[in-house]
Amino acid sequence: MFPRLFHIGNFSLPTYGFLVALGVLVGLWISVRNSEKQGINPDDAWNLGIVTVLCGIFGAKVLYIINDWSWYVAHPRQIFTLDVLQAGGVFSGGLLAALIGATWYIRRHRMPALATFDAFAPGLALGHAFGRVGCFSAGCCYGKPTNHFWGVVFTNPLAYSISGTPLNVRLQPTQLFESAVELVIFFILTWRFSRKKFDGQIFGLYLMLYGVARYFLEFIRDDPGRGSVFGGIMSGTQLISICLVLAGGVIWWLRPSMKAVPAQATR
């Protein structure tokens, strides 16, 4: 709706970039606070957060390009254009890359892996909620046409030029739906965090909740760049969502062998 917060001369501040940055900062602050509650060194938590964010951005862009690989192979110079830089990317690709980067950092600095993932899960959900409002402002990640009263109409030409958003058409506000879901997940995870019974419980719950929500949200998404698998039966993002749910389920299934680590033991 409002791709730019303001425009002065040649300088403009994208609403998407501002809200994503705000979400990252708020999410990191919450994650570091949660880490301290579990006795994790806050400096390690901050550094882990920075590594995770950078890997997440990279992974989201890579999967965005892979999902439309045939076009980028024919137009390789477009990979390095401002359009790709401004595009939000694919969150599931960012999540997978962030998990890989986080695992590497945690192993290198001998941090308690599952306890650390537990500390970061609520902040990740809240940061993502901010980011999806940014998507709504930019017009990306839009939904299918709808006649329901909650449909939204994009009219700003910038939304079309950056994301190909259909203008003057009532669309499903998938960005706001996902933001609301992430906000609910954040409150659930925060409530459970102080009551967790084993390390990995909060992270596993996040994977399952988000995986289920994203799988069903895909049915009303209409923007390109999410790929398709099994002959178009489902999107690539839906396959990743299923994997997230299974991974979360495995963590919960193994919980008898995962006792919560006392705070003083992880300093």
Tab-separated table of C-alpha atoms in Angstrom:
chain	number	residue	atom	x	y	z
A	1	MET	CA	0.000	0.000	0.000
A	2	PHE	CA	2.851	2.354	0.890
A	3	PRO	CA	6.074	1.037	-0.735
A	4	ARG	CA	7.990	4.143	0.408
A	5	LEU	CA	7.806	5.799	3.802
A	6	PHE	CA	9.126	9.052	2.370
A	7	HIS	CA	11.002	10.377	-0.631
A	8	ILE	CA	13.477	13.309	-0.555
A	9	GLY	CA	15.312	14.079	-3.777
A	10	ASN	CA	17.068	10.917	-4.921
A	11	PHE	CA	16.731	9.299	-1.506
A	12	SER	CA	13.760	7.187	-0.502
A	13	LEU	CA	13.160	4.912	2.473
A	14	PRO	CA	11.379	1.660	1.493
A	15	THR	CA	8.677	0.693	3.965
A	16	TYR	CA	9.558	-2.981	3.525
A	17	GLY	CA	13.219	-2.453	4.384
A	18	PHE	CA	12.369	-0.294	7.399
A	19	LEU	CA	9.915	-2.815	8.875
A	20	VAL	CA	12.222	-5.774	8.227
A	21	ALA	CA	15.088	-3.943	9.951
A	22	LEU	CA	12.801	-3.070	12.859
A	23	GLY	CA	11.660	-6.688	13.090
A	24	VAL	CA	15.266	-7.917	13.100
A	25	LEU	CA	16.249	-5.545	15.913
A	26	VAL	CA	13.214	-6.351	18.061
A	27	GLY	CA	13.574	-10.076	17.385
A	28	LEU	CA	17.282	-10.031	18.294
A	29	TRP	CA	16.616	-8.097	21.495
A	30	ILE	CA	14.035	-10.651	22.607
A	31	SER	CA	16.307	-13.541	21.605
A	32	VAL	CA	19.247	-12.182	23.610
A	33	ARG	CA	17.012	-11.637	26.654
A	34	ASN	CA	15.740	-15.204	26.378
A	35	SER	CA	19.310	-16.455	26.001
A	36	GLU	CA	20.393	-14.694	29.191
A	37	LYS	CA	17.512	-16.330	31.061
A	38	GLN	CA	19.022	-19.688	30.097
A	39	GLY	CA	22.525	-18.673	31.141
A	40	ILE	CA	23.834	-18.211	27.595
A	41	ASN	CA	26.494	-15.542	27.133
A	42	PRO	CA	24.706	-12.466	25.686
A	43	ASP	CA	27.682	-11.572	23.467
A	44	ASP	CA	27.536	-15.008	21.874
A	45	ALA	CA	23.791	-14.563	21.440
A	46	TRP	CA	24.192	-11.190	19.684
A	47	ASN	CA	26.897	-12.552	17.373
A	48	LEU	CA	24.792	-15.616	16.623
A	49	GLY	CA	21.886	-13.343	15.771
A	50	ILE	CA	23.970	-11.351	13.294
A	51	VAL	CA	25.252	-14.519	11.604
A	52	THR	CA	21.717	-15.894	11.435
A	53	VAL	CA	20.300	-12.711	9.882
A	54	LEU	CA	23.004	-12.555	7.209
A	55	CYS	CA	22.565	-16.239	6.331
A	56	GLY	CA	18.809	-15.787	6.283
A	57	ILE	CA	18.981	-12.904	3.816
A	58	PHE	CA	21.341	-14.872	1.588
A	59	GLY	CA	19.218	-18.032	1.691
A	60	ALA	CA	15.994	-16.159	0.944
A	61	LYS	CA	17.545	-14.577	-2.158
A	62	VAL	CA	19.079	-17.849	-3.356
A	63	LEU	CA	15.797	-19.780	-3.161
A	64	TYR	CA	14.009	-16.843	-4.804
A	65	ILE	CA	16.378	-17.167	-7.775
A	66	ILE	CA	16.292	-20.987	-7.820
A	67	ASN	CA	12.495	-21.049	-7.957
A	68	ASP	CA	12.621	-19.000	-11.165
A	69	TRP	CA	15.893	-20.485	-12.393
A	70	SER	CA	14.943	-20.919	-16.057
A	71	TRP	CA	14.287	-17.181	-16.369
A	72	TYR	CA	17.481	-16.165	-14.585
A	73	VAL	CA	19.565	-18.574	-16.686
A	74	ALA	CA	18.274	-16.758	-19.767
A	75	HIS	CA	18.827	-13.349	-18.091
A	76	PRO	CA	21.818	-13.854	-15.754
A	77	ARG	CA	22.519	-10.134	-15.385
A	78	GLN	CA	19.147	-9.679	-13.698
A	79	ILE	CA	20.459	-11.564	-10.646
A	80	PHE	CA	22.558	-8.549	-9.722
A	81	THR	CA	19.922	-5.871	-10.335
A	82	LEU	CA	18.163	-3.627	-7.848
A	83	ASP	CA	14.905	-5.535	-8.443
A	84	VAL	CA	16.379	-8.718	-6.941
A	85	LEU	CA	17.950	-6.746	-4.109
A	86	GLN	CA	14.607	-5.139	-3.256
A	87	ALA	CA	12.686	-8.403	-3.532
A	88	GLY	CA	11.980	-9.968	-0.169
A	89	GLY	CA	13.036	-13.458	-1.221
A	90	VAL	CA	11.523	-16.755	-0.029
A	91	PHE	CA	11.266	-16.995	3.762
A	92	SER	CA	11.601	-20.784	3.877
A	93	GLY	CA	14.928	-20.521	2.041
A	94	GLY	CA	16.055	-17.899	4.517
A	95	LEU	CA	14.956	-20.065	7.444
A	96	LEU	CA	16.904	-23.096	6.193
A	97	ALA	CA	20.040	-21.036	5.532
A	98	ALA	CA	19.701	-19.352	8.921
A	99	LEU	CA	19.473	-22.771	10.615
A	100	ILE	CA	22.622	-23.936	8.823
A	101	GLY	CA	24.520	-20.774	9.755
A	102	ALA	CA	23.274	-20.929	13.346
A	103	THR	CA	24.254	-24.591	13.674
A	104	TRP	CA	27.770	-23.795	12.449
A	105	TYR	CA	28.173	-20.898	14.901
A	106	ILE	CA	26.722	-22.836	17.827
A	107	ARG	CA	29.055	-25.783	17.238
A	108	ARG	CA	32.068	-23.516	16.796
A	109	HIS	CA	31.404	-21.675	20.060
A	110	ARG	CA	30.110	-24.729	21.938
A	111	MET	CA	26.752	-23.217	22.793
A	112	PRO	CA	23.877	-25.469	23.961
A	113	ALA	CA	22.191	-26.036	20.599
A	114	LEU	CA	18.565	-26.792	21.437
A	115	ALA	CA	18.434	-24.343	24.339
A	116	THR	CA	19.772	-21.622	22.046
A	117	PHE	CA	17.207	-22.419	19.336
A	118	ASP	CA	14.516	-22.241	22.023
A	119	ALA	CA	15.703	-18.760	23.003
A	120	PHE	CA	15.618	-17.504	19.413
A	121	ALA	CA	12.311	-19.036	18.270
A	122	PRO	CA	9.939	-16.412	19.790
A	123	GLY	CA	12.043	-13.537	18.444
A	124	LEU	CA	12.066	-15.131	15.011
A	125	ALA	CA	8.273	-15.325	14.996
A	126	LEU	CA	7.860	-11.697	16.085
A	127	GLY	CA	10.459	-10.421	13.622
A	128	HIS	CA	8.703	-12.290	10.831
A	129	ALA	CA	5.394	-10.689	11.855
A	130	PHE	CA	6.971	-7.253	11.333
A	131	GLY	CA	8.411	-8.375	8.009
A	132	ARG	CA	5.063	-9.519	6.645
A	133	VAL	CA	3.564	-6.101	7.365
A	134	GLY	CA	6.468	-4.787	5.296
A	135	CYS	CA	5.478	-7.184	2.524
A	136	PHE	CA	1.943	-5.813	2.652
A	137	SER	CA	3.260	-2.261	2.376
A	138	ALA	CA	5.398	-3.162	-0.626
A	139	GLY	CA	2.725	-5.299	-2.296
A	140	CYS	CA	4.858	-8.444	-2.535
A	141	CYS	CA	3.781	-11.947	-1.426
A	142	TYR	CA	0.247	-11.121	-2.538
A	143	GLY	CA	-2.735	-13.459	-2.595
A	144	LYS	CA	-5.234	-14.701	-5.127
A	145	PRO	CA	-8.155	-12.589	-6.363
A	146	THR	CA	-11.145	-12.701	-4.030
A	147	ASN	CA	-14.636	-11.273	-3.627
A	148	HIS	CA	-14.562	-11.474	0.171
A	149	PHE	CA	-14.966	-8.264	2.153
A	150	TRP	CA	-11.446	-8.592	3.566
A	151	GLY	CA	-9.884	-8.375	0.117
A	152	VAL	CA	-7.439	-5.514	-0.454
A	153	VAL	CA	-6.785	-3.476	-3.594
A	154	PHE	CA	-3.282	-2.290	-4.478
A	155	THR	CA	-3.099	0.872	-6.548
A	156	ASN	CA	0.501	2.095	-6.234
A	157	PRO	CA	2.473	1.620	-9.510
A	158	LEU	CA	5.628	0.976	-7.445
A	159	ALA	CA	4.100	-2.252	-6.135
A	160	TYR	CA	3.646	-3.448	-9.716
A	161	SER	CA	7.107	-2.350	-10.885
A	162	ILE	CA	8.908	-4.016	-7.952
A	163	SER	CA	6.830	-7.143	-7.337
A	164	GLY	CA	4.423	-7.413	-10.266
A	165	THR	CA	1.513	-6.912	-7.905
A	166	PRO	CA	-1.845	-6.813	-9.765
A	167	LEU	CA	-3.305	-3.334	-9.421
A	168	ASN	CA	-6.961	-2.417	-8.953
A	169	VAL	CA	-7.870	-6.043	-8.220
A	170	ARG	CA	-9.258	-7.267	-4.890
A	171	LEU	CA	-6.715	-9.752	-3.492
A	172	GLN	CA	-6.393	-11.996	-0.461
A	173	PRO	CA	-4.283	-10.111	2.151
A	174	THR	CA	-1.994	-13.101	2.678
A	175	GLN	CA	0.723	-10.858	4.120
A	176	LEU	CA	-1.544	-9.719	6.955
A	177	PHE	CA	-2.843	-13.248	7.531
A	178	GLU	CA	0.703	-14.550	7.962
A	179	SER	CA	1.689	-11.610	10.140
A	180	ALA	CA	-1.267	-12.318	12.431
A	181	VAL	CA	-0.383	-16.024	12.568
A	182	GLU	CA	3.231	-15.219	13.459
A	183	LEU	CA	2.072	-12.860	16.195
A	184	VAL	CA	-0.095	-15.606	17.689
A	185	ILE	CA	2.831	-18.046	17.458
A	186	PHE	CA	5.052	-15.500	19.228
A	187	PHE	CA	2.658	-15.255	22.187
A	188	ILE	CA	2.285	-19.050	22.374
A	189	LEU	CA	6.057	-19.586	22.345
A	190	THR	CA	6.652	-16.823	24.893
A	191	TRP	CA	4.053	-18.350	27.209
A	192	ARG	CA	5.609	-21.798	26.903
A	193	PHE	CA	9.222	-20.599	27.171
A	194	SER	CA	9.168	-20.147	30.952
A	195	ARG	CA	7.336	-23.455	31.316
A	196	LYS	CA	9.350	-25.657	28.995
A	197	LYS	CA	10.098	-29.214	30.108
A	198	PHE	CA	13.003	-30.043	27.812
A	199	ASP	CA	15.466	-28.290	25.538
A	200	GLY	CA	14.119	-28.057	22.009
A	201	GLN	CA	10.482	-27.878	23.098
A	202	ILE	CA	9.988	-24.241	22.036
A	203	PHE	CA	11.915	-24.569	18.796
A	204	GLY	CA	10.119	-27.778	17.856
A	205	LEU	CA	6.787	-26.123	18.591
A	206	TYR	CA	7.711	-23.192	16.362
A	207	LEU	CA	8.613	-25.490	13.473
A	208	MET	CA	5.333	-27.354	13.745
A	209	LEU	CA	3.104	-24.303	14.179
A	210	TYR	CA	4.704	-22.280	11.419
A	211	GLY	CA	4.987	-25.257	9.077
A	212	VAL	CA	1.260	-26.022	9.347
A	213	ALA	CA	0.247	-22.373	8.967
A	214	ARG	CA	2.480	-21.746	5.970
A	215	TYR	CA	1.354	-24.945	4.235
A	216	PHE	CA	-2.278	-23.802	4.231
A	217	LEU	CA	-1.486	-20.148	3.485
A	218	GLU	CA	0.165	-21.316	0.269
A	219	PHE	CA	-3.247	-22.244	-1.119
A	220	ILE	CA	-4.252	-18.581	-1.310
A	221	ARG	CA	-0.875	-17.146	-2.360
A	222	ASP	CA	-0.655	-16.064	-5.987
A	223	ASP	CA	2.784	-14.460	-6.358
A	224	PRO	CA	5.400	-16.302	-8.447
A	225	GLY	CA	8.789	-17.496	-7.202
A	226	ARG	CA	7.840	-20.302	-4.789
A	227	GLY	CA	8.441	-23.149	-7.228
A	228	SER	CA	6.464	-26.363	-7.669
A	229	VAL	CA	7.227	-30.027	-7.018
A	230	PHE	CA	5.748	-33.425	-7.912
A	231	GLY	CA	4.323	-32.165	-11.174
A	232	GLY	CA	2.689	-29.123	-9.643
A	233	ILE	CA	0.844	-30.997	-6.896
A	234	MET	CA	2.279	-28.607	-4.332
A	235	SER	CA	4.620	-25.644	-4.159
A	236	GLY	CA	8.236	-25.963	-3.120
A	237	THR	CA	7.375	-23.934	-0.031
A	238	GLN	CA	4.684	-26.445	0.940
A	239	LEU	CA	7.216	-29.275	0.709
A	240	ILE	CA	9.586	-27.339	2.962
A	241	SER	CA	6.685	-26.669	5.350
A	242	ILE	CA	6.014	-30.404	5.632
A	243	CYS	CA	9.703	-30.960	6.394
A	244	LEU	CA	9.558	-28.298	9.118
A	245	VAL	CA	6.577	-30.002	10.756
A	246	LEU	CA	8.338	-33.378	10.632
A	247	ALA	CA	11.533	-31.900	12.084
A	248	GLY	CA	9.597	-30.324	14.937
A	249	GLY	CA	7.792	-33.609	15.544
A	250	VAL	CA	11.093	-35.514	15.709
A	251	ILE	CA	12.412	-33.082	18.332
A	252	TRP	CA	9.300	-33.631	20.461
A	253	TRP	CA	9.397	-37.391	19.899
A	254	LEU	CA	12.985	-37.541	21.213
A	255	ARG	CA	12.166	-35.376	24.233
A	256	PRO	CA	12.715	-38.094	26.891
A	257	SER	CA	16.457	-37.853	26.148
A	258	MET	CA	16.534	-34.026	26.082
A	259	LYS	CA	16.450	-32.609	29.591
A	260	ALA	CA	16.414	-28.856	30.058
A	261	VAL	CA	19.966	-27.675	30.786
A	262	PRO	CA	20.302	-25.683	34.052
A	263	ALA	CA	21.136	-22.030	33.416
A	264	GLN	CA	24.394	-22.050	35.380
A	265	ALA	CA	25.716	-24.947	33.305
A	266	THR	CA	25.611	-23.039	30.020
A	267	ARG	CA	27.581	-19.908	30.929
